[in-house]
Amino acid sequence: MHTELDVDHLKSWIGRAQTRTDTITPRLASSLAAILDDTEALAGGDPAPAGIHWCLAPDIAPMSGLGTDGHPARGGFLPPVPLARRMWAGGKLHYHDVFRVGDLVERRSTVSNVDVKAGRSGTLCFVTVTHEYHVGTRLILGEQHDIVFREIAPALAPQPPSRTTPGDMRREVEADPVLLTRYSAVTFNGHRIHYDRDYTREHELYPGLLVHGPLQATYMLRQAQEIFGGKLPSTFVFRGRTPLYDGQTISINASHGADGALSLWVAAENGVVTMDGTATAPE
């Protein structure tokens, strides 16, 4: 099935911009740290946990303003793509400085591209949003965020086990519903594929709850930060490869490349890589 889209109408969203502000409160920072299994409470002035920017300035819509999937109804800042599935495709981060607890952060966002393609599973619409995060006059982070909208189709058959070599540094995480629910809460993410198993199976035709793309990316980002001696990478580029479902022990892996860059990936329990990326050393 291939849905015909009004491409010109969707592309008219290119250049649309919005600015939002949010504060990295001690509670918000400590909540994300706890999800990542850090035990220390954070206070004003402390470096914020890796990935804190994905917790900032979420869409806050009233219950009456939500779509059936739990997301705010489309057609505001993002183009009204009439494809039911919305997922992370990947992104790129460029750090210039460090977020700290107590920072008042201004996020300036622009829809920079809309691209429609025909895939094996149907029509795909890729929307690219660029973000700049400022604290006062300082640019802290530049981000390219790639979102993919697609038609609902039965999930592909599970990929066969992979013999992927574990990374030089490897951490295991239990991807259970409690982890997914807490991350949805700290990011104010109402997408039902992360907590409503009946909806996920019956309406979006996935076999289980999906582990958030930004949560996987956060684990990789934190892995890089630890390897770089507590400093965030200069750049981090990542891409989702296949859905990752709950109810299994996943692994976060990292290995040094010959060029000095760090290769990172998340693997399901059967070894299949669900997200991978590359981080460069801090400048």
mmCIF file of N, CA, C and O in Angstrom, residues 126-202:
data_model
loop_
_atom_site.group_PDB
_atom_site.id
_atom_site.type_symbol
_atom_site.label_atom_id
_atom_site.label_comp_id
_atom_site.label_asym_id
_atom_site.label_seq_id
_atom_site.Cartn_x
_atom_site.Cartn_y
_atom_site.Cartn_z
ATOM 1 N N PHE A 126 10.163 11.752 5.447
ATOM 2 C CA PHE A 126 11.231 12.136 6.381
ATOM 3 C C PHE A 126 11.157 13.645 6.617
ATOM 4 O O PHE A 126 11.144 14.427 5.665
ATOM 5 N N VAL A 127 11.110 14.024 7.873
ATOM 6 C CA VAL A 127 11.092 15.425 8.259
ATOM 7 C C VAL A 127 12.337 15.703 9.094
ATOM 8 O O VAL A 127 12.606 14.995 10.072
ATOM 9 N N THR A 128 13.114 16.691 8.676
ATOM 10 C CA THR A 128 14.331 17.066 9.398
ATOM 11 C C THR A 128 14.107 18.394 10.103
ATOM 12 O O THR A 128 13.661 19.363 9.485
ATOM 13 N N VAL A 129 14.407 18.412 11.399
ATOM 14 C CA VAL A 129 14.285 19.618 12.207
ATOM 15 C C VAL A 129 15.657 19.939 12.784
ATOM 16 O O VAL A 129 16.345 19.046 13.299
ATOM 17 N N THR A 130 16.081 21.185 12.673
ATOM 18 C CA THR A 130 17.332 21.608 13.299
ATOM 19 C C THR A 130 17.005 22.419 14.554
ATOM 20 O O THR A 130 16.062 23.207 14.574
ATOM 21 N N HIS A 131 17.775 22.166 15.595
ATOM 22 C CA HIS A 131 17.601 22.862 16.871
ATOM 23 C C HIS A 131 18.916 23.516 17.274
ATOM 24 O O HIS A 131 19.991 22.939 17.063
ATOM 25 N N GLU A 132 18.814 24.680 17.881
ATOM 26 C CA GLU A 132 19.948 25.303 18.563
ATOM 27 C C GLU A 132 19.530 25.575 20.000
ATOM 28 O O GLU A 132 18.470 26.154 20.244
ATOM 29 N N TYR A 133 20.357 25.133 20.933
ATOM 30 C CA TYR A 133 20.083 25.311 22.359
ATOM 31 C C TYR A 133 21.042 26.365 22.913
ATOM 32 O O TYR A 133 22.268 26.180 22.874
ATOM 33 N N HIS A 134 20.472 27.445 23.422
ATOM 34 C CA HIS A 134 21.259 28.553 23.948
ATOM 35 C C HIS A 134 21.007 28.722 25.440
ATOM 36 O O HIS A 134 19.882 28.538 25.911
ATOM 37 N N VAL A 135 22.040 29.078 26.163
ATOM 38 C CA VAL A 135 21.920 29.535 27.550
ATOM 39 C C VAL A 135 22.487 30.946 27.578
ATOM 40 O O VAL A 135 23.703 31.132 27.402
ATOM 41 N N GLY A 136 21.617 31.920 27.707
ATOM 42 C CA GLY A 136 22.068 33.308 27.560
ATOM 43 C C GLY A 136 22.561 33.526 26.149
ATOM 44 O O GLY A 136 21.883 33.210 25.169
ATOM 45 N N THR A 137 23.772 34.029 26.023
ATOM 46 C CA THR A 137 24.345 34.272 24.694
ATOM 47 C C THR A 137 25.175 33.098 24.190
ATOM 48 O O THR A 137 25.716 33.151 23.080
ATOM 49 N N ARG A 138 25.267 32.036 24.986
ATOM 50 C CA ARG A 138 26.123 30.895 24.624
ATOM 51 C C ARG A 138 25.332 29.819 23.886
ATOM 52 O O ARG A 138 24.287 29.383 24.344
ATOM 53 N N LEU A 139 25.860 29.366 22.753
ATOM 54 C CA LEU A 139 25.315 28.213 22.062
ATOM 55 C C LEU A 139 25.895 26.961 22.723
ATOM 56 O O LEU A 139 27.110 26.757 22.706
ATOM 57 N N ILE A 140 25.022 26.138 23.297
ATOM 58 C CA ILE A 140 25.479 24.936 23.984
ATOM 59 C C ILE A 140 25.499 23.735 23.047
ATOM 60 O O ILE A 140 26.437 22.949 23.040
ATOM 61 N N LEU A 141 24.457 23.616 22.221
ATOM 62 C CA LEU A 141 24.298 22.410 21.414
ATOM 63 C C LEU A 141 23.577 22.733 20.124
ATOM 64 O O LEU A 141 22.584 23.461 20.114
ATOM 65 N N GLY A 142 24.079 22.169 19.024
ATOM 66 C CA GLY A 142 23.361 22.167 17.752
ATOM 67 C C GLY A 142 22.902 20.749 17.463
ATOM 68 O O GLY A 142 23.667 19.792 17.661
ATOM 69 N N GLU A 143 21.669 20.609 17.007
ATOM 70 C CA GLU A 143 21.108 19.269 16.784
ATOM 71 C C GLU A 143 20.384 19.208 15.453
ATOM 72 O O GLU A 143 19.672 20.136 15.072
ATOM 73 N N GLN A 144 20.579 18.105 14.754
ATOM 74 C CA GLN A 144 19.750 17.755 13.604
ATOM 75 C C GLN A 144 18.912 16.548 14.002
ATOM 76 O O GLN A 144 19.443 15.514 14.411
ATOM 77 N N HIS A 145 17.603 16.669 13.919
ATOM 78 C CA HIS A 145 16.678 15.631 14.359
ATOM 79 C C HIS A 145 15.911 15.117 13.147
ATOM 80 O O HIS A 145 15.205 15.886 12.485
ATOM 81 N N ASP A 146 16.057 13.837 12.850
ATOM 82 C CA ASP A 146 15.399 13.223 11.700
ATOM 83 C C ASP A 146 14.242 12.356 12.173
ATOM 84 O O ASP A 146 14.427 11.419 12.964
ATOM 85 N N ILE A 147 13.029 12.660 11.685
ATOM 86 C CA ILE A 147 11.815 11.941 12.041
ATOM 87 C C ILE A 147 11.298 11.245 10.789
ATOM 88 O O ILE A 147 11.352 11.815 9.689
ATOM 89 N N VAL A 148 10.794 10.010 10.930
ATOM 90 C CA VAL A 148 10.202 9.319 9.792
ATOM 91 C C VAL A 148 8.746 8.999 10.111
ATOM 92 O O VAL A 148 8.419 8.531 11.195
ATOM 93 N N PHE A 149 7.881 9.314 9.166
ATOM 94 C CA PHE A 149 6.469 8.941 9.228
ATOM 95 C C PHE A 149 6.263 7.835 8.194
ATOM 96 O O PHE A 149 6.749 7.925 7.067
ATOM 97 N N ARG A 150 5.498 6.806 8.582
ATOM 98 C CA ARG A 150 5.296 5.692 7.662
ATOM 99 C C ARG A 150 3.921 5.080 7.877
ATOM 100 O O ARG A 150 3.256 5.332 8.878
ATOM 101 N N GLU A 151 3.515 4.265 6.917
ATOM 102 C CA GLU A 151 2.231 3.583 7.012
ATOM 103 C C GLU A 151 2.319 2.435 8.011
ATOM 104 O O GLU A 151 3.391 1.873 8.240
ATOM 105 N N ILE A 152 1.178 2.078 8.577
ATOM 106 C CA ILE A 152 1.130 0.934 9.480
ATOM 107 C C ILE A 152 1.082 -0.341 8.649
ATOM 108 O O ILE A 152 0.289 -0.472 7.715
ATOM 109 N N ALA A 153 1.956 -1.265 8.989
ATOM 110 C CA ALA A 153 1.999 -2.569 8.337
ATOM 111 C C ALA A 153 2.445 -3.572 9.392
ATOM 112 O O ALA A 153 3.099 -3.198 10.373
ATOM 113 N N PRO A 154 2.088 -4.843 9.234
ATOM 114 C CA PRO A 154 2.551 -5.827 10.211
ATOM 115 C C PRO A 154 4.064 -5.777 10.354
ATOM 116 O O PRO A 154 4.793 -5.575 9.376
ATOM 117 N N ALA A 155 4.528 -5.922 11.582
ATOM 118 C CA ALA A 155 5.970 -5.895 11.820
ATOM 119 C C ALA A 155 6.641 -7.020 11.047
ATOM 120 O O ALA A 155 6.079 -8.103 10.865
ATOM 121 N N LEU A 156 7.838 -6.734 10.571
ATOM 122 C CA LEU A 156 8.592 -7.758 9.863
ATOM 123 C C LEU A 156 8.928 -8.908 10.806
ATOM 124 O O LEU A 156 8.969 -8.747 12.023
ATOM 125 N N ALA A 157 9.153 -10.078 10.242
ATOM 126 C CA ALA A 157 9.533 -11.227 11.057
ATOM 127 C C ALA A 157 10.810 -10.896 11.831
ATOM 128 O O ALA A 157 11.677 -10.163 11.337
ATOM 129 N N PRO A 158 10.918 -11.397 13.067
ATOM 130 C CA PRO A 158 12.118 -11.111 13.854
ATOM 131 C C PRO A 158 13.383 -11.476 13.100
ATOM 132 O O PRO A 158 13.439 -12.498 12.407
ATOM 133 N N GLN A 159 14.384 -10.617 13.206
ATOM 134 C CA GLN A 159 15.646 -10.914 12.545
ATOM 135 C C GLN A 159 16.332 -12.072 13.257
ATOM 136 O O GLN A 159 16.218 -12.225 14.469
ATOM 137 N N PRO A 160 17.036 -12.910 12.498
ATOM 138 C CA PRO A 160 17.723 -14.041 13.129
ATOM 139 C C PRO A 160 18.826 -13.541 14.051
ATOM 140 O O PRO A 160 19.327 -12.426 13.891
ATOM 141 N N PRO A 161 19.196 -14.356 15.033
ATOM 142 C CA PRO A 161 20.276 -13.941 15.943
ATOM 143 C C PRO A 161 21.531 -13.534 15.177
ATOM 144 O O PRO A 161 21.848 -14.082 14.125
ATOM 145 N N SER A 162 22.214 -12.528 15.716
ATOM 146 C CA SER A 162 23.422 -12.029 15.094
ATOM 147 C C SER A 162 24.626 -12.352 15.975
ATOM 148 O O SER A 162 24.523 -12.368 17.200
ATOM 149 N N ARG A 163 25.756 -12.590 15.346
ATOM 150 C CA ARG A 163 26.991 -12.862 16.085
ATOM 151 C C ARG A 163 27.838 -11.601 16.223
ATOM 152 O O ARG A 163 29.053 -11.654 16.211
ATOM 153 N N THR A 164 27.154 -10.455 16.364
ATOM 154 C CA THR A 164 27.855 -9.182 16.491
ATOM 155 C C THR A 164 28.880 -9.244 17.629
ATOM 156 O O THR A 164 28.557 -9.668 18.744
ATOM 157 N N THR A 165 30.104 -8.835 17.340
ATOM 158 C CA THR A 165 31.155 -8.848 18.354
ATOM 159 C C THR A 165 30.869 -7.791 19.404
ATOM 160 O O THR A 165 30.600 -6.638 19.064
ATOM 161 N N PRO A 166 30.902 -8.161 20.698
ATOM 162 C CA PRO A 166 30.678 -7.150 21.738
ATOM 163 C C PRO A 166 31.714 -6.040 21.658
ATOM 164 O O PRO A 166 32.847 -6.242 21.192
ATOM 165 N N GLY A 167 31.341 -4.850 22.112
ATOM 166 C CA GLY A 167 32.262 -3.727 22.096
ATOM 167 C C GLY A 167 33.357 -3.860 23.136
ATOM 168 O O GLY A 167 33.298 -4.708 24.043
ATOM 169 N N ASP A 168 34.391 -3.005 23.002
ATOM 170 C CA ASP A 168 35.466 -2.983 24.000
ATOM 171 C C ASP A 168 34.911 -2.596 25.375
ATOM 172 O O ASP A 168 35.424 -3.014 26.402
ATOM 173 N N MET A 169 33.857 -1.755 25.362
ATOM 174 C CA MET A 169 33.152 -1.397 26.586
ATOM 175 C C MET A 169 31.696 -1.762 26.372
ATOM 176 O O MET A 169 31.102 -1.405 25.360
ATOM 177 N N ARG A 170 31.133 -2.473 27.332
ATOM 178 C CA ARG A 170 29.773 -2.998 27.151
ATOM 179 C C ARG A 170 29.004 -2.897 28.463
ATOM 180 O O ARG A 170 29.541 -3.200 29.522
ATOM 181 N N ARG A 171 27.769 -2.443 28.368
ATOM 182 C CA ARG A 171 26.904 -2.355 29.535
ATOM 183 C C ARG A 171 25.570 -2.996 29.192
ATOM 184 O O ARG A 171 25.056 -2.827 28.088
ATOM 185 N N GLU A 172 25.002 -3.725 30.143
ATOM 186 C CA GLU A 172 23.697 -4.336 29.918
ATOM 187 C C GLU A 172 22.613 -3.566 30.662
ATOM 188 O O GLU A 172 22.848 -3.037 31.752
ATOM 189 N N VAL A 173 21.436 -3.499 30.059
ATOM 190 C CA VAL A 173 20.299 -2.784 30.624
ATOM 191 C C VAL A 173 19.057 -3.651 30.458
ATOM 192 O O VAL A 173 18.854 -4.252 29.394
ATOM 193 N N GLU A 174 18.247 -3.714 31.492
ATOM 194 C CA GLU A 174 16.973 -4.428 31.410
ATOM 195 C C GLU A 174 15.925 -3.486 30.812
ATOM 196 O O GLU A 174 15.525 -2.503 31.440
ATOM 197 N N ALA A 175 15.489 -3.789 29.616
ATOM 198 C CA ALA A 175 14.499 -2.947 28.940
ATOM 199 C C ALA A 175 13.103 -3.423 29.326
ATOM 200 O O ALA A 175 12.437 -4.135 28.580
ATOM 201 N N ASP A 176 12.666 -3.026 30.519
ATOM 202 C CA ASP A 176 11.358 -3.461 31.004
ATOM 203 C C ASP A 176 10.364 -2.300 30.957
ATOM 204 O O ASP A 176 10.739 -1.147 30.729
ATOM 205 N N PRO A 177 9.068 -2.571 31.159
ATOM 206 C CA PRO A 177 8.063 -1.508 31.071
ATOM 207 C C PRO A 177 8.268 -0.379 32.079
ATOM 208 O O PRO A 177 7.861 0.753 31.810
ATOM 209 N N VAL A 178 8.884 -0.665 33.220
ATOM 210 C CA VAL A 178 9.126 0.394 34.200
ATOM 211 C C VAL A 178 10.111 1.416 33.640
ATOM 212 O O VAL A 178 9.908 2.634 33.756
ATOM 213 N N LEU A 179 11.187 0.942 33.011
ATOM 214 C CA LEU A 179 12.157 1.846 32.393
ATOM 215 C C LEU A 179 11.480 2.704 31.339
ATOM 216 O O LEU A 179 11.661 3.933 31.298
ATOM 217 N N LEU A 180 10.674 2.090 30.485
ATOM 218 C CA LEU A 180 10.014 2.835 29.412
ATOM 219 C C LEU A 180 9.029 3.865 29.965
ATOM 220 O O LEU A 180 8.950 4.995 29.480
ATOM 221 N N THR A 181 8.292 3.476 30.999
ATOM 222 C CA THR A 181 7.313 4.393 31.581
ATOM 223 C C THR A 181 7.993 5.584 32.237
ATOM 224 O O THR A 181 7.559 6.733 32.099
ATOM 225 N N ARG A 182 9.088 5.342 32.960
ATOM 226 C CA ARG A 182 9.789 6.448 33.618
ATOM 227 C C ARG A 182 10.389 7.402 32.584
ATOM 228 O O ARG A 182 10.355 8.623 32.755
ATOM 229 N N TYR A 183 10.932 6.855 31.481
ATOM 230 C CA TYR A 183 11.508 7.740 30.470
ATOM 231 C C TYR A 183 10.418 8.529 29.764
ATOM 232 O O TYR A 183 10.596 9.719 29.468
ATOM 233 N N SER A 184 9.275 7.898 29.498
ATOM 234 C CA SER A 184 8.154 8.644 28.917
ATOM 235 C C SER A 184 7.742 9.787 29.841
ATOM 236 O O SER A 184 7.403 10.882 29.383
ATOM 237 N N ALA A 185 7.776 9.529 31.154
ATOM 238 C CA ALA A 185 7.370 10.560 32.110
ATOM 239 C C ALA A 185 8.342 11.731 32.122
ATOM 240 O O ALA A 185 7.925 12.894 32.098
ATOM 241 N N VAL A 186 9.640 11.459 32.141
ATOM 242 C CA VAL A 186 10.619 12.542 32.265
ATOM 243 C C VAL A 186 10.714 13.361 30.979
ATOM 244 O O VAL A 186 11.132 14.522 30.997
ATOM 245 N N THR A 187 10.274 12.793 29.848
ATOM 246 C CA THR A 187 10.269 13.518 28.579
ATOM 247 C C THR A 187 8.863 13.997 28.192
ATOM 248 O O THR A 187 8.692 14.592 27.131
ATOM 249 N N PHE A 188 7.879 13.748 29.040
ATOM 250 C CA PHE A 188 6.480 14.094 28.785
ATOM 251 C C PHE A 188 6.048 13.567 27.424
ATOM 252 O O PHE A 188 5.436 14.260 26.616
ATOM 253 N N ASN A 189 6.355 12.300 27.181
ATOM 254 C CA ASN A 189 6.080 11.647 25.902
ATOM 255 C C ASN A 189 4.855 10.752 26.075
ATOM 256 O O ASN A 189 4.914 9.740 26.773
ATOM 257 N N GLY A 190 3.750 11.113 25.426
ATOM 258 C CA GLY A 190 2.529 10.333 25.543
ATOM 259 C C GLY A 190 2.351 9.258 24.490
ATOM 260 O O GLY A 190 1.288 8.625 24.432
ATOM 261 N N HIS A 191 3.361 9.021 23.660
ATOM 262 C CA HIS A 191 3.218 8.057 22.566
ATOM 263 C C HIS A 191 2.928 6.672 23.134
ATOM 264 O O HIS A 191 3.725 6.114 23.891
ATOM 265 N N ARG A 192 1.799 6.105 22.736
ATOM 266 C CA ARG A 192 1.302 4.889 23.379
ATOM 267 C C ARG A 192 2.125 3.644 23.074
ATOM 268 O O ARG A 192 2.013 2.634 23.775
ATOM 269 N N ILE A 193 2.966 3.693 22.044
ATOM 270 C CA ILE A 193 3.769 2.512 21.718
ATOM 271 C C ILE A 193 4.794 2.194 22.798
ATOM 272 O O ILE A 193 5.391 1.113 22.786
ATOM 273 N N HIS A 194 4.981 3.114 23.756
ATOM 274 C CA HIS A 194 5.969 2.893 24.809
ATOM 275 C C HIS A 194 5.364 2.371 26.113
ATOM 276 O O HIS A 194 6.115 2.016 27.027
ATOM 277 N N TYR A 195 4.014 2.329 26.214
ATOM 278 C CA TYR A 195 3.426 1.892 27.488
ATOM 279 C C TYR A 195 2.096 1.157 27.342
ATOM 280 O O TYR A 195 1.667 0.472 28.276
ATOM 281 N N ASP A 196 1.414 1.261 26.221
ATOM 282 C CA ASP A 196 0.094 0.662 26.049
ATOM 283 C C ASP A 196 0.239 -0.557 25.136
ATOM 284 O O ASP A 196 0.191 -0.459 23.914
ATOM 285 N N ARG A 197 0.396 -1.741 25.756
ATOM 286 C CA ARG A 197 0.698 -2.938 24.974
ATOM 287 C C ARG A 197 -0.457 -3.325 24.045
ATOM 288 O O ARG A 197 -0.235 -3.733 22.903
ATOM 289 N N ASP A 198 -1.693 -3.199 24.513
ATOM 290 C CA ASP A 198 -2.829 -3.551 23.662
ATOM 291 C C ASP A 198 -2.886 -2.646 22.436
ATOM 292 O O ASP A 198 -3.076 -3.123 21.312
ATOM 293 N N TYR A 199 -2.727 -1.332 22.637
ATOM 294 C CA TYR A 199 -2.733 -0.408 21.503
ATOM 295 C C TYR A 199 -1.593 -0.750 20.545
ATOM 296 O O TYR A 199 -1.776 -0.785 19.318
ATOM 297 N N THR A 200 -0.421 -0.999 21.095
ATOM 298 C CA THR A 200 0.760 -1.238 20.265
ATOM 299 C C THR A 200 0.560 -2.463 19.381
ATOM 300 O O THR A 200 0.893 -2.445 18.190
ATOM 301 N N ARG A 201 -0.004 -3.520 19.939
ATOM 302 C CA ARG A 201 -0.203 -4.750 19.174
ATOM 303 C C ARG A 201 -1.379 -4.646 18.201
ATOM 304 O O ARG A 201 -1.292 -5.080 17.050
ATOM 305 N N GLU A 202 -2.484 -4.072 18.672
ATOM 306 C CA GLU A 202 -3.712 -4.111 17.881
ATOM 307 C C GLU A 202 -3.785 -3.006 16.831
ATOM 308 O O GLU A 202 -4.384 -3.201 15.769
#
